[in-house]
Amino acid sequence: MSYGPPQGGYPPYGGQPGYQQQPPPGQYPNQAYPPQQGYAPPPQGPPQGYGQPQAYPPQGQYGQPPQQPGFQHQPPPQGHSPYPQQHQPYPPPSHSPYPQQPYGAPPQGQYPPQGQYPPQQHGQYPPPPHQGQHQQPMYGAPAAPYGAPPAQPPGAPPTMPTPPSPGYDPNQVARVDLSGHADALRKAMKGFGTDESTLIRVLAHMQPQELTTLKQTYQQRHHRSLESDIASETGGYFEFALLAILRGPLQQDVWCLNDALKGAGTKESLLDDVLIGRSNADIRAIKAAYQQTYRRSLEADVKADLSAKTERMYLMILAASRQEDSAPVYPQAVDADVSELHRATEAKTGTEQLTVCSILTNRSDGQIRAIAQGYEHKYRRALETVIRDEFAGHMEDALVRMVRSGADKAMRDAIALEECMKGPGTKDEKLVERVVAAHWDRQHATQVKGAYKHRFGKDLISRIKGETSGDYERVLVAMME
């Protein structure tokens, strides 16, 4: 365990459930794909098709698409992308016209209570916390016909933009009286000594929309900066955690991106934590806040720090052109992506890296999940395993995170937290940032604890206690309780 002063950090991630709408004939219904019933293992025996020999496994196996009676498996027309054309991108609104839900939150009842997970089947991913579907045309894809945008299929429902996560719309500020919280914080830091317990109690469970109000109230009532007082009264990773909370999720993302790109070298894992698996609306909010904070374009800084195919992959992500969560999932489009991924990797000598990046950066989480399941069904190999065999280094890590984001964000985050604590020494900066990221959504934090218990057979909070101590331990535990 290390207790020195921190020098960097890692950011939050998340996504939101898609909108419910009726699908046209021949596409998957836009629901929880289907609703997950915990981490139950799949039924034994060879998979059965959806009316066709080469289609998907039967209904009842977790994470598989529902049956479509009379579904005819047909490839997309020549010269066209298998995906419907998306509507106009989501513009940053002056106020959010959509009902807010916590980012990364699965639907109610999606996971069983902590401690009720059956043994995990190796290589199996449960369905993701929320549904998403397809992506629009690929950036950097091979020459036509694949990737060309077609007209939207007749009868296809409109694609609703995924709203920004809580804390990512600057105009969303909690209109509540937080004077009691502000006074309690000032009292905890005034005079000789600091009441760390009060700092933890007040800050560990603040909502993203409340932080701006809290800081403004503190400034108005006490004519002091709350961040400056916290920095002067605390230290080490305890200070690091409190300041990460005070920034809120959006400014924390911006701070982490700057930390990843400044100075010599690039912290690609920081970029991955902030950018991968995010909605288009969140990516646009992050880019706008980065520009406002540092007076520089995030894309320009990425280009200056990275090069070659790695640079192009991150620019694909920053294009914010993923298919929205509400877009439909077409089985034939899934099969087309599965075949294209196989052609670009295992089916040839040498890997068409940008083709793989194009598919995974432009598809939504739900679509990536369907692709991963379809790939394993068709070629009897897990897509994550194929990526690990065909890629290396930072691109491998990023693509694996994309697949895990589509499979299950709670499990993805549980694995990421364990990576901070396993082996000799604790990666304290990553641990702090990833706990802060998970805690913004209380439901998601509960899912992460359950997924951790399922995967590693032990309690996440107990694991954190074993790797940390003092106020640093107490603030992390408070966030996850």
PDB file of N, CA, C and O in Angstrom, residues 34-88:
ATOM      1  N   PRO A  34     -33.020  -9.509 -23.249  1.00  0.00           N
ATOM      2  CA  PRO A  34     -34.225  -9.260 -22.451  1.00  0.00           C
ATOM      3  C   PRO A  34     -33.846  -8.881 -21.039  1.00  0.00           C
ATOM      4  O   PRO A  34     -32.661  -8.884 -20.722  1.00  0.00           O
ATOM      5  N   PRO A  35     -34.807  -8.605 -20.123  1.00  0.00           N
ATOM      6  CA  PRO A  35     -34.421  -8.215 -18.768  1.00  0.00           C
ATOM      7  C   PRO A  35     -33.547  -9.281 -18.123  1.00  0.00           C
ATOM      8  O   PRO A  35     -33.843 -10.463 -18.180  1.00  0.00           O
ATOM      9  N   GLN A  36     -32.461  -8.829 -17.542  1.00  0.00           N
ATOM     10  CA  GLN A  36     -31.524  -9.763 -16.943  1.00  0.00           C
ATOM     11  C   GLN A  36     -32.070 -10.322 -15.643  1.00  0.00           C
ATOM     12  O   GLN A  36     -32.653  -9.632 -14.850  1.00  0.00           O
ATOM     13  N   GLN A  37     -31.870 -11.608 -15.441  1.00  0.00           N
ATOM     14  CA  GLN A  37     -32.250 -12.241 -14.194  1.00  0.00           C
ATOM     15  C   GLN A  37     -31.000 -12.692 -13.470  1.00  0.00           C
ATOM     16  O   GLN A  37     -30.753 -13.864 -13.248  1.00  0.00           O
ATOM     17  N   GLY A  38     -30.142 -11.791 -13.178  1.00  0.00           N
ATOM     18  CA  GLY A  38     -28.919 -12.122 -12.452  1.00  0.00           C
ATOM     19  C   GLY A  38     -27.887 -12.733 -13.369  1.00  0.00           C
ATOM     20  O   GLY A  38     -27.992 -12.718 -14.582  1.00  0.00           O
ATOM     21  N   TYR A  39     -26.877 -13.325 -12.771  1.00  0.00           N
ATOM     22  CA  TYR A  39     -25.800 -13.929 -13.519  1.00  0.00           C
ATOM     23  C   TYR A  39     -26.034 -15.434 -13.649  1.00  0.00           C
ATOM     24  O   TYR A  39     -25.167 -16.232 -13.372  1.00  0.00           O
ATOM     25  N   ALA A  40     -27.238 -15.816 -14.019  1.00  0.00           N
ATOM     26  CA  ALA A  40     -27.512 -17.236 -14.157  1.00  0.00           C
ATOM     27  C   ALA A  40     -26.731 -17.806 -15.318  1.00  0.00           C
ATOM     28  O   ALA A  40     -26.613 -17.186 -16.372  1.00  0.00           O
ATOM     29  N   PRO A  41     -26.166 -18.997 -15.167  1.00  0.00           N
ATOM     30  CA  PRO A  41     -25.424 -19.588 -16.274  1.00  0.00           C
ATOM     31  C   PRO A  41     -26.342 -19.960 -17.417  1.00  0.00           C
ATOM     32  O   PRO A  41     -27.524 -20.243 -17.207  1.00  0.00           O
ATOM     33  N   PRO A  42     -25.834 -19.997 -18.642  1.00  0.00           N
ATOM     34  CA  PRO A  42     -26.672 -20.354 -19.782  1.00  0.00           C
ATOM     35  C   PRO A  42     -27.036 -21.817 -19.741  1.00  0.00           C
ATOM     36  O   PRO A  42     -26.346 -22.623 -19.142  1.00  0.00           O
ATOM     37  N   PRO A  43     -28.136 -22.195 -20.392  1.00  0.00           N
ATOM     38  CA  PRO A  43     -28.506 -23.601 -20.433  1.00  0.00           C
ATOM     39  C   PRO A  43     -27.473 -24.416 -21.176  1.00  0.00           C
ATOM     40  O   PRO A  43     -26.792 -23.915 -22.065  1.00  0.00           O
ATOM     41  N   GLN A  44     -27.369 -25.671 -20.808  1.00  0.00           N
ATOM     42  CA  GLN A  44     -26.398 -26.556 -21.436  1.00  0.00           C
ATOM     43  C   GLN A  44     -26.924 -27.027 -22.781  1.00  0.00           C
ATOM     44  O   GLN A  44     -28.108 -27.045 -23.050  1.00  0.00           O
ATOM     45  N   GLY A  45     -26.018 -27.514 -23.608  1.00  0.00           N
ATOM     46  CA  GLY A  45     -26.393 -28.057 -24.896  1.00  0.00           C
ATOM     47  C   GLY A  45     -26.112 -27.082 -26.001  1.00  0.00           C
ATOM     48  O   GLY A  45     -25.851 -25.911 -25.783  1.00  0.00           O
ATOM     49  N   PRO A  46     -26.147 -27.546 -27.229  1.00  0.00           N
ATOM     50  CA  PRO A  46     -25.829 -26.675 -28.370  1.00  0.00           C
ATOM     51  C   PRO A  46     -26.888 -25.623 -28.563  1.00  0.00           C
ATOM     52  O   PRO A  46     -28.063 -25.841 -28.313  1.00  0.00           O
ATOM     53  N   PRO A  47     -26.493 -24.413 -28.981  1.00  0.00           N
ATOM     54  CA  PRO A  47     -27.469 -23.346 -29.198  1.00  0.00           C
ATOM     55  C   PRO A  47     -28.432 -23.686 -30.318  1.00  0.00           C
ATOM     56  O   PRO A  47     -28.084 -24.361 -31.269  1.00  0.00           O
ATOM     57  N   GLN A  48     -29.643 -23.192 -30.209  1.00  0.00           N
ATOM     58  CA  GLN A  48     -30.650 -23.362 -31.244  1.00  0.00           C
ATOM     59  C   GLN A  48     -30.883 -22.031 -31.926  1.00  0.00           C
ATOM     60  O   GLN A  48     -30.712 -20.986 -31.356  1.00  0.00           O
ATOM     61  N   GLY A  49     -31.302 -22.069 -33.177  1.00  0.00           N
ATOM     62  CA  GLY A  49     -31.450 -20.852 -33.939  1.00  0.00           C
ATOM     63  C   GLY A  49     -32.794 -20.189 -33.737  1.00  0.00           C
ATOM     64  O   GLY A  49     -33.710 -20.725 -33.133  1.00  0.00           O
ATOM     65  N   TYR A  50     -32.918 -18.989 -34.319  1.00  0.00           N
ATOM     66  CA  TYR A  50     -34.175 -18.247 -34.305  1.00  0.00           C
ATOM     67  C   TYR A  50     -34.921 -18.532 -35.600  1.00  0.00           C
ATOM     68  O   TYR A  50     -35.215 -17.651 -36.379  1.00  0.00           O
ATOM     69  N   GLY A  51     -35.224 -19.781 -35.831  1.00  0.00           N
ATOM     70  CA  GLY A  51     -35.894 -20.126 -37.075  1.00  0.00           C
ATOM     71  C   GLY A  51     -34.921 -20.332 -38.216  1.00  0.00           C
ATOM     72  O   GLY A  51     -35.315 -20.710 -39.300  1.00  0.00           O
ATOM     73  N   GLN A  52     -33.624 -20.071 -37.977  1.00  0.00           N
ATOM     74  CA  GLN A  52     -32.606 -20.269 -38.992  1.00  0.00           C
ATOM     75  C   GLN A  52     -31.410 -20.951 -38.330  1.00  0.00           C
ATOM     76  O   GLN A  52     -31.063 -20.650 -37.201  1.00  0.00           O
ATOM     77  N   PRO A  53     -30.737 -21.868 -39.045  1.00  0.00           N
ATOM     78  CA  PRO A  53     -29.650 -22.623 -38.416  1.00  0.00           C
ATOM     79  C   PRO A  53     -28.522 -21.745 -37.908  1.00  0.00           C
ATOM     80  O   PRO A  53     -27.917 -22.047 -36.907  1.00  0.00           O
ATOM     81  N   GLN A  54     -28.220 -20.644 -38.591  1.00  0.00           N
ATOM     82  CA  GLN A  54     -27.054 -19.849 -38.218  1.00  0.00           C
ATOM     83  C   GLN A  54     -27.399 -18.662 -37.350  1.00  0.00           C
ATOM     84  O   GLN A  54     -26.582 -17.779 -37.157  1.00  0.00           O
ATOM     85  N   ALA A  55     -28.620 -18.617 -36.797  1.00  0.00           N
ATOM     86  CA  ALA A  55     -29.018 -17.451 -36.011  1.00  0.00           C
ATOM     87  C   ALA A  55     -28.538 -17.577 -34.578  1.00  0.00           C
ATOM     88  O   ALA A  55     -27.624 -18.314 -34.282  1.00  0.00           O
ATOM     89  N   TYR A  56     -29.203 -16.884 -33.652  1.00  0.00           N
ATOM     90  CA  TYR A  56     -28.721 -16.738 -32.279  1.00  0.00           C
ATOM     91  C   TYR A  56     -29.262 -17.806 -31.359  1.00  0.00           C
ATOM     92  O   TYR A  56     -30.231 -18.488 -31.678  1.00  0.00           O
ATOM     93  N   PRO A  57     -28.662 -17.950 -30.147  1.00  0.00           N
ATOM     94  CA  PRO A  57     -29.102 -18.976 -29.199  1.00  0.00           C
ATOM     95  C   PRO A  57     -30.543 -18.748 -28.750  1.00  0.00           C
ATOM     96  O   PRO A  57     -31.109 -17.685 -28.930  1.00  0.00           O
ATOM     97  N   PRO A  58     -31.146 -19.773 -28.109  1.00  0.00           N
ATOM     98  CA  PRO A  58     -32.573 -19.718 -27.814  1.00  0.00           C
ATOM     99  C   PRO A  58     -32.915 -18.728 -26.730  1.00  0.00           C
ATOM    100  O   PRO A  58     -32.090 -18.397 -25.903  1.00  0.00           O
ATOM    101  N   GLN A  59     -34.167 -18.314 -26.718  1.00  0.00           N
ATOM    102  CA  GLN A  59     -34.649 -17.447 -25.653  1.00  0.00           C
ATOM    103  C   GLN A  59     -34.576 -18.211 -24.343  1.00  0.00           C
ATOM    104  O   GLN A  59     -34.847 -19.386 -24.276  1.00  0.00           O
ATOM    105  N   GLY A  60     -34.205 -17.511 -23.290  1.00  0.00           N
ATOM    106  CA  GLY A  60     -34.013 -18.152 -22.007  1.00  0.00           C
ATOM    107  C   GLY A  60     -32.557 -18.196 -21.617  1.00  0.00           C
ATOM    108  O   GLY A  60     -32.220 -18.278 -20.454  1.00  0.00           O
ATOM    109  N   GLN A  61     -31.648 -18.156 -22.598  1.00  0.00           N
ATOM    110  CA  GLN A  61     -30.230 -18.018 -22.265  1.00  0.00           C
ATOM    111  C   GLN A  61     -29.956 -16.552 -22.014  1.00  0.00           C
ATOM    112  O   GLN A  61     -30.340 -15.709 -22.788  1.00  0.00           O
ATOM    113  N   TYR A  62     -29.314 -16.258 -20.905  1.00  0.00           N
ATOM    114  CA  TYR A  62     -29.209 -14.859 -20.513  1.00  0.00           C
ATOM    115  C   TYR A  62     -28.473 -14.054 -21.563  1.00  0.00           C
ATOM    116  O   TYR A  62     -27.538 -14.506 -22.177  1.00  0.00           O
ATOM    117  N   GLY A  63     -28.966 -12.843 -21.733  1.00  0.00           N
ATOM    118  CA  GLY A  63     -28.308 -11.916 -22.640  1.00  0.00           C
ATOM    119  C   GLY A  63     -28.591 -12.144 -24.091  1.00  0.00           C
ATOM    120  O   GLY A  63     -28.034 -11.460 -24.930  1.00  0.00           O
ATOM    121  N   GLN A  64     -29.435 -13.099 -24.439  1.00  0.00           N
ATOM    122  CA  GLN A  64     -29.684 -13.355 -25.842  1.00  0.00           C
ATOM    123  C   GLN A  64     -30.895 -12.568 -26.302  1.00  0.00           C
ATOM    124  O   GLN A  64     -31.822 -12.316 -25.536  1.00  0.00           O
ATOM    125  N   PRO A  65     -30.961 -12.196 -27.589  1.00  0.00           N
ATOM    126  CA  PRO A  65     -32.111 -11.444 -28.086  1.00  0.00           C
ATOM    127  C   PRO A  65     -33.359 -12.290 -28.103  1.00  0.00           C
ATOM    128  O   PRO A  65     -33.295 -13.495 -28.280  1.00  0.00           O
ATOM    129  N   PRO A  66     -34.531 -11.695 -27.910  1.00  0.00           N
ATOM    130  CA  PRO A  66     -35.782 -12.456 -27.933  1.00  0.00           C
ATOM    131  C   PRO A  66     -36.071 -13.010 -29.305  1.00  0.00           C
ATOM    132  O   PRO A  66     -35.615 -12.493 -30.310  1.00  0.00           O
ATOM    133  N   GLN A  67     -36.847 -14.068 -29.336  1.00  0.00           N
ATOM    134  CA  GLN A  67     -37.169 -14.682 -30.606  1.00  0.00           C
ATOM    135  C   GLN A  67     -38.040 -13.779 -31.445  1.00  0.00           C
ATOM    136  O   GLN A  67     -38.862 -13.039 -30.940  1.00  0.00           O
ATOM    137  N   GLN A  68     -37.847 -13.879 -32.742  1.00  0.00           N
ATOM    138  CA  GLN A  68     -38.666 -13.137 -33.689  1.00  0.00           C
ATOM    139  C   GLN A  68     -39.384 -14.148 -34.579  1.00  0.00           C
ATOM    140  O   GLN A  68     -38.770 -14.707 -35.487  1.00  0.00           O
ATOM    141  N   PRO A  69     -40.656 -14.413 -34.355  1.00  0.00           N
ATOM    142  CA  PRO A  69     -41.360 -15.392 -35.190  1.00  0.00           C
ATOM    143  C   PRO A  69     -41.302 -14.989 -36.648  1.00  0.00           C
ATOM    144  O   PRO A  69     -41.556 -13.839 -37.016  1.00  0.00           O
ATOM    145  N   GLY A  70     -40.965 -15.957 -37.463  1.00  0.00           N
ATOM    146  CA  GLY A  70     -40.956 -15.695 -38.896  1.00  0.00           C
ATOM    147  C   GLY A  70     -39.791 -14.864 -39.368  1.00  0.00           C
ATOM    148  O   GLY A  70     -39.785 -14.408 -40.497  1.00  0.00           O
ATOM    149  N   PHE A  71     -38.789 -14.654 -38.511  1.00  0.00           N
ATOM    150  CA  PHE A  71     -37.640 -13.822 -38.913  1.00  0.00           C
ATOM    151  C   PHE A  71     -36.874 -14.478 -40.045  1.00  0.00           C
ATOM    152  O   PHE A  71     -36.505 -15.639 -39.976  1.00  0.00           O
ATOM    153  N   GLN A  72     -36.641 -13.783 -41.088  1.00  0.00           N
ATOM    154  CA  GLN A  72     -35.858 -14.267 -42.215  1.00  0.00           C
ATOM    155  C   GLN A  72     -34.496 -13.608 -42.202  1.00  0.00           C
ATOM    156  O   GLN A  72     -34.387 -12.396 -42.241  1.00  0.00           O
ATOM    157  N   HIS A  73     -33.462 -14.396 -42.115  1.00  0.00           N
ATOM    158  CA  HIS A  73     -32.100 -13.859 -42.046  1.00  0.00           C
ATOM    159  C   HIS A  73     -31.641 -13.450 -43.428  1.00  0.00           C
ATOM    160  O   HIS A  73     -31.456 -14.289 -44.307  1.00  0.00           O
ATOM    161  N   GLN A  74     -31.514 -12.146 -43.664  1.00  0.00           N
ATOM    162  CA  GLN A  74     -31.087 -11.640 -44.952  1.00  0.00           C
ATOM    163  C   GLN A  74     -29.942 -10.674 -44.758  1.00  0.00           C
ATOM    164  O   GLN A  74     -29.970  -9.857 -43.851  1.00  0.00           O
ATOM    165  N   PRO A  75     -28.936 -10.733 -45.622  1.00  0.00           N
ATOM    166  CA  PRO A  75     -27.817  -9.791 -45.505  1.00  0.00           C
ATOM    167  C   PRO A  75     -28.239  -8.409 -45.944  1.00  0.00           C
ATOM    168  O   PRO A  75     -29.234  -8.250 -46.662  1.00  0.00           O
ATOM    169  N   PRO A  76     -27.527  -7.378 -45.502  1.00  0.00           N
ATOM    170  CA  PRO A  76     -27.852  -6.017 -45.950  1.00  0.00           C
ATOM    171  C   PRO A  76     -27.597  -5.862 -47.433  1.00  0.00           C
ATOM    172  O   PRO A  76     -26.765  -6.569 -48.005  1.00  0.00           O
ATOM    173  N   PRO A  77     -28.318  -4.958 -48.085  1.00  0.00           N
ATOM    174  CA  PRO A  77     -28.130  -4.762 -49.522  1.00  0.00           C
ATOM    175  C   PRO A  77     -26.710  -4.332 -49.831  1.00  0.00           C
ATOM    176  O   PRO A  77     -26.051  -3.671 -49.048  1.00  0.00           O
ATOM    177  N   GLN A  78     -26.245  -4.730 -51.013  1.00  0.00           N
ATOM    178  CA  GLN A  78     -24.912  -4.318 -51.450  1.00  0.00           C
ATOM    179  C   GLN A  78     -24.833  -2.804 -51.542  1.00  0.00           C
ATOM    180  O   GLN A  78     -25.743  -2.145 -52.019  1.00  0.00           O
ATOM    181  N   GLY A  79     -23.715  -2.274 -51.075  1.00  0.00           N
ATOM    182  CA  GLY A  79     -23.502  -0.835 -51.169  1.00  0.00           C
ATOM    183  C   GLY A  79     -24.083  -0.057 -50.030  1.00  0.00           C
ATOM    184  O   GLY A  79     -24.097   1.157 -50.054  1.00  0.00           O
ATOM    185  N   HIS A  80     -24.611  -0.775 -49.004  1.00  0.00           N
ATOM    186  CA  HIS A  80     -25.249  -0.077 -47.895  1.00  0.00           C
ATOM    187  C   HIS A  80     -24.728  -0.596 -46.572  1.00  0.00           C
ATOM    188  O   HIS A  80     -24.411  -1.765 -46.437  1.00  0.00           O
ATOM    189  N   SER A  81     -24.682   0.276 -45.612  1.00  0.00           N
ATOM    190  CA  SER A  81     -24.398  -0.141 -44.235  1.00  0.00           C
ATOM    191  C   SER A  81     -25.583  -0.926 -43.713  1.00  0.00           C
ATOM    192  O   SER A  81     -26.714  -0.664 -44.106  1.00  0.00           O
ATOM    193  N   PRO A  82     -25.355  -1.900 -42.813  1.00  0.00           N
ATOM    194  CA  PRO A  82     -26.490  -2.631 -42.250  1.00  0.00           C
ATOM    195  C   PRO A  82     -27.290  -1.828 -41.248  1.00  0.00           C
ATOM    196  O   PRO A  82     -28.257  -2.324 -40.715  1.00  0.00           O
ATOM    197  N   TYR A  83     -26.916  -0.591 -40.972  1.00  0.00           N
ATOM    198  CA  TYR A  83     -27.561   0.185 -39.922  1.00  0.00           C
ATOM    199  C   TYR A  83     -28.380   1.325 -40.482  1.00  0.00           C
ATOM    200  O   TYR A  83     -28.029   1.932 -41.481  1.00  0.00           O
ATOM    201  N   PRO A  84     -29.477   1.646 -39.809  1.00  0.00           N
ATOM    202  CA  PRO A  84     -30.285   2.799 -40.254  1.00  0.00           C
ATOM    203  C   PRO A  84     -29.557   4.097 -40.012  1.00  0.00           C
ATOM    204  O   PRO A  84     -28.763   4.221 -39.097  1.00  0.00           O
ATOM    205  N   GLN A  85     -29.854   5.064 -40.856  1.00  0.00           N
ATOM    206  CA  GLN A  85     -29.229   6.370 -40.703  1.00  0.00           C
ATOM    207  C   GLN A  85     -29.783   7.069 -39.477  1.00  0.00           C
ATOM    208  O   GLN A  85     -30.974   7.042 -39.221  1.00  0.00           O
ATOM    209  N   GLN A  86     -28.889   7.694 -38.728  1.00  0.00           N
ATOM    210  CA  GLN A  86     -29.320   8.341 -37.493  1.00  0.00           C
ATOM    211  C   GLN A  86     -29.831   9.742 -37.747  1.00  0.00           C
ATOM    212  O   GLN A  86     -29.479  10.392 -38.715  1.00  0.00           O
ATOM    213  N   HIS A  87     -30.670  10.206 -36.827  1.00  0.00           N
ATOM    214  CA  HIS A  87     -31.163  11.581 -36.892  1.00  0.00           C
ATOM    215  C   HIS A  87     -30.038  12.533 -36.511  1.00  0.00           C
ATOM    216  O   HIS A  87     -28.930  12.153 -36.204  1.00  0.00           O
ATOM    217  N   GLN A  88     -30.364  13.782 -36.474  1.00  0.00           N
ATOM    218  CA  GLN A  88     -29.373  14.791 -36.141  1.00  0.00           C
ATOM    219  C   GLN A  88     -28.784  14.550 -34.760  1.00  0.00           C
ATOM    220  O   GLN A  88     -29.470  14.069 -33.878  1.00  0.00           O
TER     221      GLN A  88
END
